[in-house]
mmCIF file of C-alpha atoms in Angstrom:
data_model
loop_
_atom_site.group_PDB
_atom_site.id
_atom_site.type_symbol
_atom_site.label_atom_id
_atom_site.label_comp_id
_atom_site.label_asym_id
_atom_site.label_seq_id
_atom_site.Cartn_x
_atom_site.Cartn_y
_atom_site.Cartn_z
ATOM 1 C CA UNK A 1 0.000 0.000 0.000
ATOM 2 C CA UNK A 2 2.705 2.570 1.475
ATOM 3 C CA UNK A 3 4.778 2.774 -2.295
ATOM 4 C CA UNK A 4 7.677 5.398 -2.779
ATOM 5 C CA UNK A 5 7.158 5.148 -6.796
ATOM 6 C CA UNK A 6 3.439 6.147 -5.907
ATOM 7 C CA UNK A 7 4.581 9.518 -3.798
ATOM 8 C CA UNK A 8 7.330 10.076 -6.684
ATOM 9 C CA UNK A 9 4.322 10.317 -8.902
ATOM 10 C CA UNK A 10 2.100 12.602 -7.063
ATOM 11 C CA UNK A 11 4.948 14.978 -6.428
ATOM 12 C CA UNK A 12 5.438 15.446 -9.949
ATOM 13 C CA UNK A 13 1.242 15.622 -10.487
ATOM 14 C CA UNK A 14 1.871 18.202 -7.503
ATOM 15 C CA UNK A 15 4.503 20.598 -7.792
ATOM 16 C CA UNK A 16 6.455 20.083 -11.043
ATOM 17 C CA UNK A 17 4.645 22.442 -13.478
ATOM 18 C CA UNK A 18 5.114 25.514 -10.690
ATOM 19 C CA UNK A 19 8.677 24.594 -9.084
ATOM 20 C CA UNK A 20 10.690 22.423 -11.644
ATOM 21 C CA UNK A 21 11.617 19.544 -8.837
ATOM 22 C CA UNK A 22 11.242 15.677 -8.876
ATOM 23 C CA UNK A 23 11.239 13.188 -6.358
ATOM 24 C CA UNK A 24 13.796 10.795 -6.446
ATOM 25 C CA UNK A 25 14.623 7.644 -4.342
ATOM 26 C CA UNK A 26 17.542 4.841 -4.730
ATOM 27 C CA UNK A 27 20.382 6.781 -2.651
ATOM 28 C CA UNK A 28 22.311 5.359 -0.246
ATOM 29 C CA UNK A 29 22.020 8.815 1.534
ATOM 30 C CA UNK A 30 19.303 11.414 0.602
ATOM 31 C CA UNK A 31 20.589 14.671 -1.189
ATOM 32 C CA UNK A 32 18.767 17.747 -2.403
ATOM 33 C CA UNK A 33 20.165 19.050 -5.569
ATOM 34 C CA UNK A 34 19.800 22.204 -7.604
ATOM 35 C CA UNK A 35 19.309 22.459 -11.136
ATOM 36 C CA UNK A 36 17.242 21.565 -13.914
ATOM 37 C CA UNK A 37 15.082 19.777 -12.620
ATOM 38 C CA UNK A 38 15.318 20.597 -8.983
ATOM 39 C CA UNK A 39 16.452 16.487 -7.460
ATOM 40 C CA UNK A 40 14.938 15.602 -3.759
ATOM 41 C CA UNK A 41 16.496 12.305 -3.554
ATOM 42 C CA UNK A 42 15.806 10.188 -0.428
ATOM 43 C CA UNK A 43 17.037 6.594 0.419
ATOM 44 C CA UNK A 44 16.359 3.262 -1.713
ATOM 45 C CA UNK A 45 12.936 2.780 -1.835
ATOM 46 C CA UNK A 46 11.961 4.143 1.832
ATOM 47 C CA UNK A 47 8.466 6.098 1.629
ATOM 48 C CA UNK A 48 9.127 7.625 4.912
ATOM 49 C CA UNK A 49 12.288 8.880 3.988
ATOM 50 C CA UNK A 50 10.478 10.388 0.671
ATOM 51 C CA UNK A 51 7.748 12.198 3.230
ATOM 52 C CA UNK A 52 10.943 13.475 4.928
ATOM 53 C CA UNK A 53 13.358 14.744 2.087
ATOM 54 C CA UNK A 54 9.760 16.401 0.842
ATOM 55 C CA UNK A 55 9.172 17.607 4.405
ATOM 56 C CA UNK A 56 12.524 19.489 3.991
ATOM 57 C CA UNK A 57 12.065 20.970 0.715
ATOM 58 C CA UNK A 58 9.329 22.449 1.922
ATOM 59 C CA UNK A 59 10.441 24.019 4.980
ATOM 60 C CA UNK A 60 13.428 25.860 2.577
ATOM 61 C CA UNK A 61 12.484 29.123 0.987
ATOM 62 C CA UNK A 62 13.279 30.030 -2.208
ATOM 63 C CA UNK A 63 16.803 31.029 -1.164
ATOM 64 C CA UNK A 64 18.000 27.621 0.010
ATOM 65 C CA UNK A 65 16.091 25.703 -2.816
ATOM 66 C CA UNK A 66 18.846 27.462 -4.817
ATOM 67 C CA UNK A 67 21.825 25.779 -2.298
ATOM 68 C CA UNK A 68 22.962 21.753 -2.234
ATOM 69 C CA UNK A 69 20.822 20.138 0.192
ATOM 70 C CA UNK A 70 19.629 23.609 1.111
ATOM 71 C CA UNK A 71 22.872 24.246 2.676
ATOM 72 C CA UNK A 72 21.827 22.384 5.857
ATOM 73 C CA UNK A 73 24.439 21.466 8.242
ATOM 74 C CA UNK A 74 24.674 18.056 8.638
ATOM 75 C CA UNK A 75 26.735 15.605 10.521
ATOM 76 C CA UNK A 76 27.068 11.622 10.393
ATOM 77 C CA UNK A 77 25.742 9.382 12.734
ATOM 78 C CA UNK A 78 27.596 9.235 15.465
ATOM 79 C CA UNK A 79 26.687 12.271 16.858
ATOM 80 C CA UNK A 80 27.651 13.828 20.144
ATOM 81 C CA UNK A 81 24.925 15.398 22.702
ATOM 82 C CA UNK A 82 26.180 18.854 21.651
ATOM 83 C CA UNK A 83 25.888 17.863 18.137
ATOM 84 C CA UNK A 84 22.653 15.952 18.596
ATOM 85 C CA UNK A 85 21.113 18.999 20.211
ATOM 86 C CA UNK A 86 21.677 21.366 16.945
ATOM 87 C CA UNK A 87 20.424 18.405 14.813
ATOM 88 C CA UNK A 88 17.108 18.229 16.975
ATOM 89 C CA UNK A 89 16.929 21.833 16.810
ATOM 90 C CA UNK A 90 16.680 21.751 12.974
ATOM 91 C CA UNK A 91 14.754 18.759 12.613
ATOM 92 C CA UNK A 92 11.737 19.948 14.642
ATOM 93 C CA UNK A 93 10.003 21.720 11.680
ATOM 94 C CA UNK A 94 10.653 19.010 8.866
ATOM 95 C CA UNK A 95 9.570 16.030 11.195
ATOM 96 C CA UNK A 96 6.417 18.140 12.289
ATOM 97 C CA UNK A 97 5.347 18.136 8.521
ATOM 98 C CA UNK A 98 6.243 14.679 8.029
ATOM 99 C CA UNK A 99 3.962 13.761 10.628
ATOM 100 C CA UNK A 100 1.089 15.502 9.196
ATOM 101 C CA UNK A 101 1.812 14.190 5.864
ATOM 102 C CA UNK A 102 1.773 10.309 7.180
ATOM 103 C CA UNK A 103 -1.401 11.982 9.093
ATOM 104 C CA UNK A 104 -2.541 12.468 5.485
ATOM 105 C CA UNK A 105 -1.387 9.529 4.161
ATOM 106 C CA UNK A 106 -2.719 6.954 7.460
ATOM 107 C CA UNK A 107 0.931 6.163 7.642
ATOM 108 C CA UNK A 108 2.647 5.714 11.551
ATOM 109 C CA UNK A 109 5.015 8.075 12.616
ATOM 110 C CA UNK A 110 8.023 8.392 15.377
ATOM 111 C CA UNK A 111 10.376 10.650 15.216
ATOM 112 C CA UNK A 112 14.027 9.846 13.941
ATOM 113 C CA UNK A 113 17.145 10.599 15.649
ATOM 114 C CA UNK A 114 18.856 9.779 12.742
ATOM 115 C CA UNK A 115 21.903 8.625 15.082
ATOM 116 C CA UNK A 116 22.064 5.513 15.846
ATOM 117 C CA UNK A 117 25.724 5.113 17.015
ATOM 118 C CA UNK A 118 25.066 8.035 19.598
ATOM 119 C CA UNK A 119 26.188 8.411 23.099
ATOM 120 C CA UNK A 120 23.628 7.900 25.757
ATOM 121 C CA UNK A 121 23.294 11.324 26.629
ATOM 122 C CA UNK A 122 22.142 12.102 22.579
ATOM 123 C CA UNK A 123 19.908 9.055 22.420
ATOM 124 C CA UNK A 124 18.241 10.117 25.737
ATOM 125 C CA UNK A 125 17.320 13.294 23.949
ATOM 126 C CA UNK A 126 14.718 11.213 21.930
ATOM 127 C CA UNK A 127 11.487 11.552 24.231
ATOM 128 C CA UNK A 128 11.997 15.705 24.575
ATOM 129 C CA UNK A 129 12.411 15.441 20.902
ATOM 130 C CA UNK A 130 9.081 13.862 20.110
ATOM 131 C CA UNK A 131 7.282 16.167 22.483
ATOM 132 C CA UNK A 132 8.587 19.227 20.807
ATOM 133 C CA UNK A 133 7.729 17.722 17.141
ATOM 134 C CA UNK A 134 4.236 16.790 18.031
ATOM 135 C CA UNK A 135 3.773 20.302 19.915
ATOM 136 C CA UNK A 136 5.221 22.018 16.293
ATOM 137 C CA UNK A 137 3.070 19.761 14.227
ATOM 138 C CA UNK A 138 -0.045 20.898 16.187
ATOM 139 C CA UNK A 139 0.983 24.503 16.365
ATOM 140 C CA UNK A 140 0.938 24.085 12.316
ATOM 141 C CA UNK A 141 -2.833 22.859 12.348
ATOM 142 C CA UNK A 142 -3.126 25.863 14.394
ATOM 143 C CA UNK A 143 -1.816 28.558 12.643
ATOM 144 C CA UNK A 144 -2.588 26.720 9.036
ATOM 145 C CA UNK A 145 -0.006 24.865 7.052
ATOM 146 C CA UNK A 146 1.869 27.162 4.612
ATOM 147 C CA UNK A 147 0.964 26.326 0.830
ATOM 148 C CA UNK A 148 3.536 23.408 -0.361
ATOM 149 C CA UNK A 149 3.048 21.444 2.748
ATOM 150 C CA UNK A 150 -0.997 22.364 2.432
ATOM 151 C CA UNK A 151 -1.096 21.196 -1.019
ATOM 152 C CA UNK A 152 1.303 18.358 -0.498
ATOM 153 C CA UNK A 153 -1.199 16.929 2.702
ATOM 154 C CA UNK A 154 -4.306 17.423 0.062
ATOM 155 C CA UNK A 155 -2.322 15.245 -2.611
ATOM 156 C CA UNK A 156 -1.600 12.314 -0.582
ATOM 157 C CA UNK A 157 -4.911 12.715 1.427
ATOM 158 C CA UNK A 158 -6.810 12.242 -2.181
ATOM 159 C CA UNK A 159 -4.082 9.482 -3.326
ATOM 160 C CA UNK A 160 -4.357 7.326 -0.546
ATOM 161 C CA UNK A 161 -8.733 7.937 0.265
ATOM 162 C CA UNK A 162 -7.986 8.527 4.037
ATOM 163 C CA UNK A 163 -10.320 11.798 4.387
ATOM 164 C CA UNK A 164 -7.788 14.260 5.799
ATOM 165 C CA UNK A 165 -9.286 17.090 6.921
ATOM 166 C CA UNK A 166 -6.231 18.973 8.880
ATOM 167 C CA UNK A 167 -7.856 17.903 12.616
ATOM 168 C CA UNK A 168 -5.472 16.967 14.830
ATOM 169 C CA UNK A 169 -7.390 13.731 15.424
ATOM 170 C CA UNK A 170 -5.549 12.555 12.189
ATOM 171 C CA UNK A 171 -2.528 13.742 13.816
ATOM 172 C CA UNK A 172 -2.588 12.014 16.783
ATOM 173 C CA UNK A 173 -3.967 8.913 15.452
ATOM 174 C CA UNK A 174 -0.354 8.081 13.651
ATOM 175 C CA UNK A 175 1.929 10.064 15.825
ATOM 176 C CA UNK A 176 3.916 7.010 17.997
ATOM 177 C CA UNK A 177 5.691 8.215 21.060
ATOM 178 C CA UNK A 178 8.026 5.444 21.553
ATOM 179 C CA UNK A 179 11.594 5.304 22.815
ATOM 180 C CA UNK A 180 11.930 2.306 20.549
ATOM 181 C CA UNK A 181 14.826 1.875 17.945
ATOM 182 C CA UNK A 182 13.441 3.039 14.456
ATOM 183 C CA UNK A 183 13.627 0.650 11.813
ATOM 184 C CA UNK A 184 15.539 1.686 8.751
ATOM 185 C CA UNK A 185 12.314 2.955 6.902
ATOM 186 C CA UNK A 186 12.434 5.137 9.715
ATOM 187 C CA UNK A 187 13.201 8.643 8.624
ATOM 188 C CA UNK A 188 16.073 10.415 6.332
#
């Protein structure tokens, strides 16, 4: 049911004609690259990590569209609690919209560390993390989702028949708070 090829299709339906991008998977890491066509390339075949490469193309503005993967700082797993910190920091937004897009979709979501081979103090950052991302995703329902993300829910609400409505019923009905380890569908 949950298909990557299917969400590379609807992005095109969805935002090629106005912004000149594709969605891409196969990639052993996932890259956003300038040009013509605009490339949001997430990992293999992994839908989540499609809902979260598009999750970050929508939270860059025009500006950073313009920059390799929106000239993010990024580090490796392996991350220190410093270094995990400024990575939740950043992530808060994107994972917010990728949890209301898997709201849109009926998909589960947890959040992703992204850092597997953490120290304990990073990987004990996790259940703060989740809070925060569930509080943002809310605080978007709130405030209204800006119009990529907007359109983007709409698109995958129609594709997949789940009703989507932008109630935060939807939301919490797939949001997981788990301290679990994420499988490797997980996120980016």
């Amino acid at each position: 049911m949950y298909c990557s090829a299917t969400l590379e299709g609807l992005f095109r339906d969805t935002f090629f004609s106005r912004y000149h991008t594709v969605l891409e998977g196969g990639a052993e890491e996932p890259v956003y690259s300038p040009g013509a066509p605009h490339r949001i390339v997430y990992t293999r075949d992994y839908f989540r990590s499609a809902l979260h490469e598009v999750a970050h193309w929508c939270v860059a503005g025009p500006r950073r569209r313009t920059l390799e993967d929106y000239g993010y700082w990024y580090a490796p797993d392996g991350r220190d609690a410093g270094q995990q910190q400024l990575f939740a920091r950043v992530e808060v937004a994107p994972q917010a919209l990728e949890a209301l897009f898997c709201a849109a979709c009926g998909h589960d979501f947890r959040v992703s560390m992204d850092n597997l081979d953490g120290d304990e103090a990073a990987l004990r950052l996790e259940a703060a993390f989740a809070e925060q991302v569930h509080r943002r995703a809310h605080r978007y329902l709130e405030e209204g989702l800006p119009p990529r993300p907007l359109a983007w829910c709409r698109a995958l609400a129609a594709c997949f028949n789940t009703g989507w409505n932008g109630g935060a019923e939807s939301l919490d009905r797939v949001f997981i708070f788990s301290a679990e380890r994420m499988t490797p569908d997980a996120g980016r």
